Coordinates of C-alpha atoms in Angstrom, one line a residue:
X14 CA -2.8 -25.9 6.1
X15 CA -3.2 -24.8 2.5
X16 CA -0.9 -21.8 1.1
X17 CA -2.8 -19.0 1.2
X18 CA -3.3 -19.9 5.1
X19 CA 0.3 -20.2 5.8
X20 CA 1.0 -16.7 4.5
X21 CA -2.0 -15.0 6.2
X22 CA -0.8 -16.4 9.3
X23 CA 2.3 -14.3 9.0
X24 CA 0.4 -11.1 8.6
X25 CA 1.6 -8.9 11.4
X26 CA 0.1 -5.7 10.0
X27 CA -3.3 -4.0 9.4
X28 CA -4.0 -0.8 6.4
X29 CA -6.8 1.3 5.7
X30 CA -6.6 2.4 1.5
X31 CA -7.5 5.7 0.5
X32 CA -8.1 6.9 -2.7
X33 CA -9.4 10.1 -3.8
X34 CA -13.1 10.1 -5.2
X35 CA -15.6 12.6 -7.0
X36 CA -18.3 13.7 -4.8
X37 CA -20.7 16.4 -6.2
X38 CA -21.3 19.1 -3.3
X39 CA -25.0 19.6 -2.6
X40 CA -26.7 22.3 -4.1
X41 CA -24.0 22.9 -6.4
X42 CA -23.5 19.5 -8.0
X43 CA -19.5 20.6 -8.2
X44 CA -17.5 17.4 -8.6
X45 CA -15.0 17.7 -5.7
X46 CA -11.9 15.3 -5.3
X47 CA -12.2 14.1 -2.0
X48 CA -10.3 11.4 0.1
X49 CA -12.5 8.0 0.7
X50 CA -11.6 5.2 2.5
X51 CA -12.5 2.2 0.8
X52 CA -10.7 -0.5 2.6
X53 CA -10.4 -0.3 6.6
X54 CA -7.9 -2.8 8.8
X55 CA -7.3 -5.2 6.6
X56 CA -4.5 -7.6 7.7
X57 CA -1.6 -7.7 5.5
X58 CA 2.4 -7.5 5.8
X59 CA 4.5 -4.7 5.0
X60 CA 8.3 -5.9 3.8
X61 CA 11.3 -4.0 3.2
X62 CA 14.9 -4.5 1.7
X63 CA 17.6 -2.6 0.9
X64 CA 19.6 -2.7 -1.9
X65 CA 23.6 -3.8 -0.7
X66 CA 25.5 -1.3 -3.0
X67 CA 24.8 3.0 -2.2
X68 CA 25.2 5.4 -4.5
X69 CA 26.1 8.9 -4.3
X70 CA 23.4 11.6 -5.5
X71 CA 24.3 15.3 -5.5
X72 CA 27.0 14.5 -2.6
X73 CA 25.1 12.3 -0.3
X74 CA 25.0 8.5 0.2
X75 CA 21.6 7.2 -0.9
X76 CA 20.9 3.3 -0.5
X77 CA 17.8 2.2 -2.1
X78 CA 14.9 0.1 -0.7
X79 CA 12.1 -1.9 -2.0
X80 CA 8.9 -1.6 0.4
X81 CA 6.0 -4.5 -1.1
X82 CA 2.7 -4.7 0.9
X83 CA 1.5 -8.4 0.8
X84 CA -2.1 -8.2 0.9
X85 CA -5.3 -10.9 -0.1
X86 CA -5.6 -11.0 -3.9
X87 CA -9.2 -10.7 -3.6
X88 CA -8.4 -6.8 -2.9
X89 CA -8.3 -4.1 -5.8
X90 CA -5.6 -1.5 -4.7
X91 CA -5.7 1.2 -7.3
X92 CA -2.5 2.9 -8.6
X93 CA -1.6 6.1 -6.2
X94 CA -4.0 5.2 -3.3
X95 CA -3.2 6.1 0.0
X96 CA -1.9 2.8 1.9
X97 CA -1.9 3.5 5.7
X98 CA 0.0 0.8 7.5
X99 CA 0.8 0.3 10.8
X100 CA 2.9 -2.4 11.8
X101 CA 5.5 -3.4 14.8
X102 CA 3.9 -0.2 16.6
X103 CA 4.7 2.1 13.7
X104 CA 1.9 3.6 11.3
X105 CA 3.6 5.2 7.8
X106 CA 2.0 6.3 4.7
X107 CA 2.5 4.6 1.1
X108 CA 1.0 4.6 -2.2
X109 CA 0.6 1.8 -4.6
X110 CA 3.5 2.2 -7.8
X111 CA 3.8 -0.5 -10.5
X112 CA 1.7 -3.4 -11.0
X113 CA 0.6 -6.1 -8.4
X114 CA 2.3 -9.9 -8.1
X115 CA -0.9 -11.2 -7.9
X116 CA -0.4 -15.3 -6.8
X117 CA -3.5 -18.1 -5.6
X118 CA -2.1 -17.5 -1.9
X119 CA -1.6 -13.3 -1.9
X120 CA -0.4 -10.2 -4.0
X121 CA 2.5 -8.5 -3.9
X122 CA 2.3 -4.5 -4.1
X123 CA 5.8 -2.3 -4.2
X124 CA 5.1 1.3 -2.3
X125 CA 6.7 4.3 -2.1
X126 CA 6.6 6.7 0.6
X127 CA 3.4 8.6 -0.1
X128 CA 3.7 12.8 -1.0
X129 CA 0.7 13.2 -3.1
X130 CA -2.4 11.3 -4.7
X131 CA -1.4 10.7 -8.5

């Protein structure tokens, strides 16, 4: 079993990606933002890990976390797409921040929780 095999076989999750597209409205020919789908149920692996030290913000006891989506490299997730994934019986909403780990077997993508396109 070659590498990239191994670590698709440990794909446990499926997204959709959304990113937000101009579409011109007929009759007007206004450019609207609107959301697109441009990948559907692709298999991939969410991952999470939290920091071991907390820090206090304003008061109250925040412990980071890093959340990475590990995904085909063949896919082009563009920075603040919508990344639904549902995993483990869970479905949460992330978008894509910093730039992808890209390796021969899969990438790596670090999420946030998403609020907004941008």
């Amino acid at each position: 079993m070659d590498m990239r095999t191994a670590v698709e076989s440990r794909y446990t999750g499926k997204c959709t990606v959304t990113e937000m597209q101009g579409v011109k409205e007929p009759g007007t020919n206004i450019l609207k933002q609107t959301p697109k789908v441009v990948l559907a149920d692709q298999p991939c692996r969410m991952t999470h890990k939290s920091s071991d030290t907390t820090t206090v913000v304003n008061g109250v006891a925040v412990q980071s976390q890093s959340i990475k989506l590990l995904i085909s490299p063949d896919l082009d997730i563009k920075p603040g797409s919508k990344v639904t994934i549902t995993q483990d019986g869970r479905t949460a909403d992330f978008k894509r921040s910093g730039l992808p780990a890209v390796y021969p077997s899969h990438q790596e993508i670090s999420l946030v929780i998403f609020d907004k396109y941008g």
